[in-house]
Amino acid sequence: PMSRPPVFLAIAYEPLRRLYLDLLSMRSLQALCVATDDEAVLESRQRQPGVLVVDMEPGLDAARARCVRLKSAAGDDCRLIVLLHVPSKDLEQVCLESGASDVLPLTDDSEFVAGRIAYWAGKSEAEESSAQAAKA
């Protein structure tokens, strides 16, 4: 099988970044830590991520701008997954409208979150576009 593109972890809080790095490598996914959005943007130019995971603080305008920036840097083929520090329906909606594929509260079980990341990392473009076509 073709090697899957890496998962980028753009999670500001270091212990959390380390936790997901471990959980993903246990699922034999190649994960790469990026400390900041700028680093995520630069790394995305070097190597196309399959999934970009970011943690998001409250603030609708900031969240919208951040999702749009990261999604455009990471490319159409990349899934953007947003982890919310403070779950809110409005914030979730803004992220989904701004390019996120999935929005999960950080209060969720970390194994569950890692499972969702693995799920998105395993979805190929072909599956995704045929699913989109079926919806249209």
CSV table of N, CA and C in Angstrom, one decimal:
chain,number,residue,atom,x,y,z
A,1,PRO,N,0.8,-1.2,0.0
A,1,PRO,CA,0.0,0.0,0.0
A,1,PRO,C,0.9,1.3,0.0
A,2,MET,N,0.3,2.3,-0.6
A,2,MET,CA,1.1,3.6,-0.6
A,2,MET,C,1.2,4.1,0.8
A,3,SER,N,2.3,4.7,1.1
A,3,SER,CA,2.4,5.3,2.5
A,3,SER,C,1.5,6.5,2.6
A,4,ARG,N,0.8,6.6,3.7
A,4,ARG,CA,-0.1,7.7,3.9
A,4,ARG,C,0.6,9.0,4.2
A,5,PRO,N,0.0,10.1,3.8
A,5,PRO,CA,0.6,11.4,4.2
A,5,PRO,C,0.6,11.5,5.7
A,6,PRO,N,1.6,12.3,6.3
A,6,PRO,CA,1.7,12.4,7.7
A,6,PRO,C,0.5,13.1,8.4
A,7,VAL,N,0.3,12.9,9.6
A,7,VAL,CA,-0.6,13.7,10.4
A,7,VAL,C,0.2,14.8,11.1
A,8,PHE,N,-0.2,16.0,11.0
A,8,PHE,CA,0.4,17.1,11.6
A,8,PHE,C,-0.3,17.4,12.9
A,9,LEU,N,0.4,17.5,14.0
A,9,LEU,CA,-0.2,17.9,15.3
A,9,LEU,C,0.2,19.3,15.6
A,10,ALA,N,-0.7,20.3,15.4
A,10,ALA,CA,-0.4,21.7,15.7
A,10,ALA,C,-1.2,22.0,17.0
A,11,ILE,N,-0.7,21.4,18.1
A,11,ILE,CA,-1.3,21.5,19.4
A,11,ILE,C,-0.4,22.3,20.3
A,12,ALA,N,-0.8,23.4,20.8
A,12,ALA,CA,0.0,24.3,21.5
A,12,ALA,C,0.5,23.7,22.8
A,13,TYR,N,-0.3,23.0,23.5
A,13,TYR,CA,0.0,22.5,24.8
A,13,TYR,C,0.8,21.2,24.7
A,14,GLU,N,2.1,21.3,25.1
A,14,GLU,CA,3.1,20.2,24.8
A,14,GLU,C,2.7,18.9,25.3
A,15,PRO,N,2.2,18.7,26.6
A,15,PRO,CA,1.9,17.4,27.1
A,15,PRO,C,0.8,16.7,26.3
A,16,LEU,N,-0.1,17.6,25.8
A,16,LEU,CA,-1.2,17.1,24.9
A,16,LEU,C,-0.7,16.6,23.6
A,17,ARG,N,0.2,17.4,23.0
A,17,ARG,CA,0.8,17.1,21.8
A,17,ARG,C,1.6,15.7,21.9
A,18,ARG,N,2.3,15.5,23.0
A,18,ARG,CA,3.0,14.3,23.2
A,18,ARG,C,2.1,13.1,23.3
A,19,LEU,N,1.0,13.3,24.0
A,19,LEU,CA,0.0,12.3,24.2
A,19,LEU,C,-0.6,11.8,22.9
A,20,TYR,N,-1.0,12.7,22.0
A,20,TYR,CA,-1.5,12.3,20.7
A,20,TYR,C,-0.5,11.7,19.8
A,21,LEU,N,0.7,12.2,19.9
A,21,LEU,CA,1.8,11.6,19.2
A,21,LEU,C,2.0,10.2,19.5
A,22,ASP,N,2.0,9.9,20.8
A,22,ASP,CA,2.1,8.5,21.3
A,22,ASP,C,0.9,7.6,20.8
A,23,LEU,N,-0.3,8.2,21.0
A,23,LEU,CA,-1.6,7.4,20.6
A,23,LEU,C,-1.6,7.1,19.1
A,24,LEU,N,-1.1,8.1,18.3
A,24,LEU,CA,-1.1,7.9,16.9
A,24,LEU,C,-0.1,6.9,16.4
A,25,SER,N,1.1,7.0,17.1
A,25,SER,CA,2.2,6.0,16.6
A,25,SER,C,1.8,4.6,17.1
A,26,MET,N,1.0,4.5,18.1
A,26,MET,CA,0.5,3.2,18.5
A,26,MET,C,-0.4,2.6,17.4
A,27,ARG,N,-1.1,3.5,16.7
A,27,ARG,CA,-1.9,3.1,15.6
A,27,ARG,C,-1.2,3.1,14.3
A,28,SER,N,0.1,3.1,14.4
A,28,SER,CA,1.1,3.1,13.2
A,28,SER,C,0.8,4.2,12.2
A,29,LEU,N,0.5,5.4,12.7
A,29,LEU,CA,0.3,6.5,11.9
A,29,LEU,C,1.5,7.4,12.1
A,30,GLN,N,2.0,7.9,11.0
A,30,GLN,CA,3.2,8.8,11.0
A,30,GLN,C,2.7,10.2,11.4
A,31,ALA,N,3.1,10.7,12.6
A,31,ALA,CA,2.7,12.0,13.1
A,31,ALA,C,3.9,12.9,13.3
A,32,LEU,N,3.6,14.2,13.0
A,32,LEU,CA,4.7,15.2,13.1
A,32,LEU,C,4.2,16.3,13.9
A,33,CYS,N,5.0,16.8,14.9
A,33,CYS,CA,4.5,17.9,15.8
A,33,CYS,C,5.0,19.2,15.2
A,34,VAL,N,4.0,20.1,15.2
A,34,VAL,CA,4.4,21.5,14.8
A,34,VAL,C,3.9,22.4,15.9
A,35,ALA,N,4.7,23.3,16.4
A,35,ALA,CA,4.4,24.0,17.7
A,35,ALA,C,3.4,25.2,17.4
A,36,THR,N,3.5,25.8,16.2
A,36,THR,CA,2.8,27.0,15.9
A,36,THR,C,2.1,26.9,14.5
A,37,ASP,N,1.1,27.7,14.3
A,37,ASP,CA,0.5,27.8,13.0
A,37,ASP,C,1.5,28.1,11.9
A,38,ASP,N,2.4,29.0,12.2
A,38,ASP,CA,3.4,29.4,11.1
A,38,ASP,C,4.2,28.2,10.7
A,39,GLU,N,4.6,27.4,11.7
A,39,GLU,CA,5.3,26.2,11.5
A,39,GLU,C,4.5,25.2,10.7
A,40,ALA,N,3.2,25.1,11.0
A,40,ALA,CA,2.3,24.2,10.3
A,40,ALA,C,2.2,24.6,8.8
A,41,VAL,N,2.1,25.9,8.6
A,41,VAL,CA,2.0,26.4,7.2
A,41,VAL,C,3.3,26.1,6.4
A,42,LEU,N,4.5,26.3,7.1
A,42,LEU,CA,5.7,26.1,6.4
A,42,LEU,C,5.9,24.6,6.1
A,43,GLU,N,5.6,23.7,7.1
A,43,GLU,CA,5.8,22.3,6.9
A,43,GLU,C,4.8,21.8,5.9
A,44,SER,N,3.6,22.4,5.8
A,44,SER,CA,2.7,21.9,4.8
A,44,SER,C,3.2,22.1,3.4
A,45,ARG,N,4.0,23.2,3.2
A,45,ARG,CA,4.6,23.4,1.9
A,45,ARG,C,5.6,22.4,1.6
A,46,GLN,N,6.3,21.9,2.6
A,46,GLN,CA,7.4,20.9,2.4
A,46,GLN,C,6.8,19.5,2.1
A,47,ARG,N,5.8,19.1,2.9
A,47,ARG,CA,5.2,17.8,2.7
A,47,ARG,C,3.7,17.9,3.1
A,48,GLN,N,2.9,17.5,2.1
A,48,GLN,CA,1.5,17.6,2.2
A,48,GLN,C,1.0,16.7,3.4
A,49,PRO,N,0.3,17.3,4.4
A,49,PRO,CA,-0.2,16.5,5.5
A,49,PRO,C,-1.5,15.8,5.0
A,50,GLY,N,-1.8,14.7,5.5
A,50,GLY,CA,-3.1,14.0,5.3
A,50,GLY,C,-4.2,14.6,6.2
A,51,VAL,N,-3.7,14.8,7.4
A,51,VAL,CA,-4.6,15.3,8.5
A,51,VAL,C,-3.8,16.4,9.3
A,52,LEU,N,-4.5,17.5,9.5
A,52,LEU,CA,-3.9,18.5,10.4
A,52,LEU,C,-4.8,18.7,11.6
A,53,VAL,N,-4.2,18.4,12.8
A,53,VAL,CA,-5.0,18.5,14.0
A,53,VAL,C,-4.5,19.8,14.8
A,54,VAL,N,-5.5,20.6,15.1
A,54,VAL,CA,-5.2,21.9,15.8
A,54,VAL,C,-6.1,22.0,17.1
A,55,ASP,N,-5.6,22.6,18.1
A,55,ASP,CA,-6.4,22.9,19.3
A,55,ASP,C,-6.8,24.3,19.2
A,56,MET,N,-8.1,24.6,19.5
A,56,MET,CA,-8.7,25.9,19.3
A,56,MET,C,-9.2,26.5,20.6
A,57,GLU,N,-8.8,27.7,20.9
A,57,GLU,CA,-9.3,28.5,22.0
A,57,GLU,C,-10.6,29.1,21.6
A,58,PRO,N,-11.4,29.6,22.6
A,58,PRO,CA,-12.6,30.3,22.2
A,58,PRO,C,-12.4,31.6,21.4
A,59,GLY,N,-13.4,32.0,20.7
A,59,GLY,CA,-13.2,33.2,19.9
A,59,GLY,C,-13.6,32.9,18.4
A,60,LEU,N,-14.8,33.3,18.0
A,60,LEU,CA,-15.3,32.9,16.7
A,60,LEU,C,-14.5,33.5,15.5
A,61,ASP,N,-14.1,34.8,15.6
A,61,ASP,CA,-13.4,35.4,14.5
A,61,ASP,C,-12.0,34.8,14.3
A,62,ALA,N,-11.4,34.6,15.5
A,62,ALA,CA,-10.0,34.0,15.5
A,62,ALA,C,-10.1,32.6,14.9
A,63,ALA,N,-11.1,31.9,15.3
A,63,ALA,CA,-11.2,30.5,14.9
A,63,ALA,C,-11.5,30.4,13.4
A,64,ARG,N,-12.3,31.3,12.9
A,64,ARG,CA,-12.6,31.3,11.5
A,64,ARG,C,-11.3,31.6,10.7
A,65,ALA,N,-10.6,32.7,11.1
A,65,ALA,CA,-9.4,33.1,10.4
A,65,ALA,C,-8.4,31.9,10.4
A,66,ARG,N,-8.3,31.3,11.5
A,66,ARG,CA,-7.3,30.3,11.7
A,66,ARG,C,-7.6,29.0,10.9
A,67,CYS,N,-8.8,28.6,10.9
A,67,CYS,CA,-9.2,27.5,10.1
A,67,CYS,C,-9.0,27.7,8.6
A,68,VAL,N,-9.4,28.9,8.1
A,68,VAL,CA,-9.2,29.2,6.7
A,68,VAL,C,-7.8,29.3,6.3
A,69,ARG,N,-6.9,29.9,7.2
A,69,ARG,CA,-5.5,30.0,6.9
A,69,ARG,C,-4.9,28.6,6.8
A,70,LEU,N,-5.1,27.8,7.8
A,70,LEU,CA,-4.5,26.4,7.9
A,70,LEU,C,-5.0,25.5,6.8
A,71,LYS,N,-6.3,25.6,6.5
A,71,LYS,CA,-6.9,24.7,5.5
A,71,LYS,C,-6.3,25.1,4.1
A,72,SER,N,-6.2,26.4,3.9
A,72,SER,CA,-5.6,26.8,2.6
A,72,SER,C,-4.1,26.4,2.4
A,73,ALA,N,-3.4,26.5,3.5
A,73,ALA,CA,-2.0,26.1,3.5
A,73,ALA,C,-1.9,24.6,3.3
A,74,ALA,N,-2.7,23.8,4.0
A,74,ALA,CA,-2.6,22.4,4.0
A,74,ALA,C,-3.1,21.7,2.7
A,75,GLY,N,-4.0,22.4,2.0
A,75,GLY,CA,-4.5,22.0,0.8
A,75,GLY,C,-5.8,21.2,0.9
A,76,ASP,N,-6.5,21.1,-0.3
A,76,ASP,CA,-7.8,20.5,-0.3
A,76,ASP,C,-7.8,19.1,0.1
A,77,ASP,N,-6.7,18.4,-0.1
A,77,ASP,CA,-6.7,16.9,0.2
A,77,ASP,C,-6.5,16.7,1.7
A,78,CYS,N,-6.2,17.7,2.5
A,78,CYS,CA,-5.9,17.5,3.9
A,78,CYS,C,-7.2,17.7,4.7
A,79,ARG,N,-7.4,16.8,5.7
A,79,ARG,CA,-8.5,17.0,6.6
A,79,ARG,C,-8.0,17.8,7.8
A,80,LEU,N,-8.8,18.8,8.1
A,80,LEU,CA,-8.5,19.7,9.3
A,80,LEU,C,-9.4,19.2,10.4
A,81,ILE,N,-8.8,18.8,11.5
A,81,ILE,CA,-9.5,18.4,12.7
A,81,ILE,C,-9.2,19.4,13.9
A,82,VAL,N,-10.3,19.9,14.4
A,82,VAL,CA,-10.2,20.9,15.4
A,82,VAL,C,-10.6,20.3,16.8
A,83,LEU,N,-9.7,20.5,17.8
A,83,LEU,CA,-10.0,20.1,19.1
A,83,LEU,C,-10.3,21.4,20.0
A,84,LEU,N,-11.5,21.4,20.5
A,84,LEU,CA,-11.9,22.6,21.3
A,84,LEU,C,-11.6,22.5,22.7
A,85,HIS,N,-10.9,23.5,23.3
A,85,HIS,CA,-10.6,23.6,24.7
A,85,HIS,C,-11.9,23.8,25.5
A,86,VAL,N,-12.8,24.7,24.9
A,86,VAL,CA,-14.1,25.0,25.5
A,86,VAL,C,-15.2,24.6,24.5
A,87,PRO,N,-15.8,23.5,24.6
A,87,PRO,CA,-16.8,23.1,23.6
A,87,PRO,C,-17.9,24.1,23.5
A,88,SER,N,-18.3,24.5,22.3
A,88,SER,CA,-19.4,25.4,22.1
A,88,SER,C,-20.0,25.1,20.7
A,89,LYS,N,-21.3,25.1,20.6
A,89,LYS,CA,-22.0,24.8,19.3
A,89,LYS,C,-21.6,25.9,18.2
A,90,ASP,N,-21.5,27.1,18.7
A,90,ASP,CA,-21.2,28.2,17.7
A,90,ASP,C,-19.8,28.0,17.2
A,91,LEU,N,-18.9,27.7,18.1
A,91,LEU,CA,-17.5,27.6,17.6
A,91,LEU,C,-17.3,26.4,16.7
A,92,GLU,N,-18.0,25.3,17.1
A,92,GLU,CA,-18.0,24.1,16.2
A,92,GLU,C,-18.5,24.4,14.8
A,93,GLN,N,-19.6,25.2,14.8
A,93,GLN,CA,-20.2,25.6,13.5
A,93,GLN,C,-19.3,26.4,12.6
A,94,VAL,N,-18.7,27.4,13.3
A,94,VAL,CA,-17.7,28.3,12.6
A,94,VAL,C,-16.6,27.5,12.0
A,95,CYS,N,-16.0,26.5,12.8
A,95,CYS,CA,-14.9,25.7,12.3
A,95,CYS,C,-15.3,24.9,11.1
A,96,LEU,N,-16.5,24.2,11.2
A,96,LEU,CA,-16.9,23.4,10.1
A,96,LEU,C,-17.2,24.2,8.9
A,97,GLU,N,-17.7,25.4,9.0
A,97,GLU,CA,-18.0,26.2,7.9
A,97,GLU,C,-16.7,26.8,7.3
A,98,SER,N,-15.6,26.8,8.1
A,98,SER,CA,-14.3,27.4,7.6
A,98,SER,C,-13.3,26.3,7.2
A,99,GLY,N,-13.8,25.1,6.9
A,99,GLY,CA,-12.9,24.1,6.4
A,99,GLY,C,-12.6,22.9,7.2
A,100,ALA,N,-13.0,22.9,8.5
A,100,ALA,CA,-12.7,21.7,9.3
A,100,ALA,C,-13.6,20.5,8.9
A,101,SER,N,-13.0,19.3,8.9
A,101,SER,CA,-13.7,18.1,8.7
A,101,SER,C,-14.4,17.5,9.9
A,102,ASP,N,-13.8,17.8,11.1
A,102,ASP,CA,-14.3,17.3,12.3
A,102,ASP,C,-13.9,18.2,13.4
A,103,VAL,N,-14.8,18.3,14.4
A,103,VAL,CA,-14.6,19.2,15.6
A,103,VAL,C,-14.9,18.4,16.8
A,104,LEU,N,-13.9,18.2,17.7
A,104,LEU,CA,-14.1,17.4,18.9
A,104,LEU,C,-13.7,18.2,20.1
A,105,PRO,N,-14.4,18.0,21.2
A,105,PRO,CA,-14.0,18.6,22.5
A,105,PRO,C,-12.8,17.9,23.1
A,106,LEU,N,-11.9,18.7,23.6
A,106,LEU,CA,-10.7,18.1,24.2
A,106,LEU,C,-11.1,17.3,25.5
A,107,THR,N,-12.3,17.6,26.0
A,107,THR,CA,-12.8,16.8,27.1
A,107,THR,C,-13.1,15.4,26.8
A,108,ASP,N,-13.3,15.1,25.5
A,108,ASP,CA,-13.5,13.7,25.1
A,108,ASP,C,-12.3,12.8,25.4
A,109,ASP,N,-12.6,11.6,25.6
A,109,ASP,CA,-11.6,10.6,25.9
A,109,ASP,C,-10.5,10.6,24.8
A,110,SER,N,-9.3,10.7,25.2
A,110,SER,CA,-8.2,10.8,24.2
A,110,SER,C,-8.1,9.7,23.3
A,111,GLU,N,-8.4,8.5,23.7
A,111,GLU,CA,-8.4,7.3,22.8
A,111,GLU,C,-9.5,7.5,21.7
A,112,PHE,N,-10.6,8.0,22.1
A,112,PHE,CA,-11.7,8.3,21.1
A,112,PHE,C,-11.2,9.3,20.1
A,113,VAL,N,-10.6,10.4,20.6
A,113,VAL,CA,-10.1,11.4,19.7
A,113,VAL,C,-9.1,10.9,18.7
A,114,ALA,N,-8.2,10.1,19.3
A,114,ALA,CA,-7.1,9.5,18.5
A,114,ALA,C,-7.7,8.5,17.4
A,115,GLY,N,-8.8,7.9,17.8
A,115,GLY,CA,-9.5,7.0,16.8
A,115,GLY,C,-10.1,7.8,15.7
A,116,ARG,N,-10.7,9.0,16.0
A,116,ARG,CA,-11.3,9.8,15.0
A,116,ARG,C,-10.2,10.3,14.0
A,117,ILE,N,-9.0,10.7,14.6
A,117,ILE,CA,-7.9,11.2,13.8
A,117,ILE,C,-7.5,10.1,12.9
A,118,ALA,N,-7.4,8.8,13.4
A,118,ALA,CA,-7.0,7.7,12.6
A,118,ALA,C,-8.0,7.4,11.5
A,119,TYR,N,-9.3,7.6,11.8
A,119,TYR,CA,-10.3,7.4,10.8
A,119,TYR,C,-10.1,8.4,9.7
A,120,TRP,N,-9.9,9.6,10.0
A,120,TRP,CA,-9.7,10.6,8.9
A,120,TRP,C,-8.4,10.4,8.1
A,121,ALA,N,-7.4,9.9,8.8
A,121,ALA,CA,-6.1,9.7,8.2
A,121,ALA,C,-6.2,8.5,7.2
A,122,GLY,N,-7.2,7.6,7.5
A,122,GLY,CA,-7.3,6.4,6.7
A,122,GLY,C,-8.2,6.6,5.5
A,123,LYS,N,-8.9,7.7,5.4
A,123,LYS,CA,-9.8,7.9,4.3
A,123,LYS,C,-9.1,8.4,3.1
A,124,SER,N,-9.2,7.7,2.0
A,124,SER,CA,-8.5,8.2,0.8
A,124,SER,C,-9.4,9.2,0.0
A,125,GLU,N,-8.7,9.9,-0.8
A,125,GLU,CA,-9.4,10.9,-1.6
A,125,GLU,C,-10.5,10.3,-2.5
A,126,ALA,N,-10.3,9.2,-3.0
A,126,ALA,CA,-11.2,8.5,-3.9
A,126,ALA,C,-12.5,8.3,-3.2
A,127,GLU,N,-12.4,7.7,-2.0
A,127,GLU,CA,-13.6,7.4,-1.2
A,127,GLU,C,-14.3,8.7,-0.9
A,128,GLU,N,-13.6,9.7,-0.5
A,128,GLU,CA,-14.2,10.9,-0.1
A,128,GLU,C,-14.9,11.6,-1.3
A,129,SER,N,-14.3,11.6,-2.5
A,129,SER,CA,-14.9,12.3,-3.6
A,129,SER,C,-16.2,11.5,-4.1
A,130,SER,N,-16.1,10.2,-4.0
A,130,SER,CA,-17.3,9.5,-4.4
A,130,SER,C,-18.5,9.7,-3.4
A,131,ALA,N,-18.1,9.9,-2.1
A,131,ALA,CA,-19.1,10.1,-1.1
A,131,ALA,C,-19.7,11.5,-1.3
A,132,GLN,N,-18.8,12.5,-1.7
A,132,GLN,CA,-19.3,13.8,-2.0
A,132,GLN,C,-20.2,13.8,-3.2
A,133,ALA,N,-19.8,13.0,-4.2
A,133,ALA,CA,-20.6,12.9,-5.5
A,133,ALA,C,-22.0,12.3,-5.2
A,134,ALA,N,-22.0,11.3,-4.3
A,134,ALA,CA,-23.3,10.7,-3.9
A,134,ALA,C,-24.2,11.7,-3.2
A,135,LYS,N,-23.6,12.6,-2.5
A,135,LYS,CA,-24.4,13.6,-1.7
A,135,LYS,C,-25.0,14.6,-2.7
A,136,ALA,N,-24.3,15.0,-3.7
A,136,ALA,CA,-24.6,16.1,-4.6
A,136,ALA,C,-26.0,15.9,-5.3
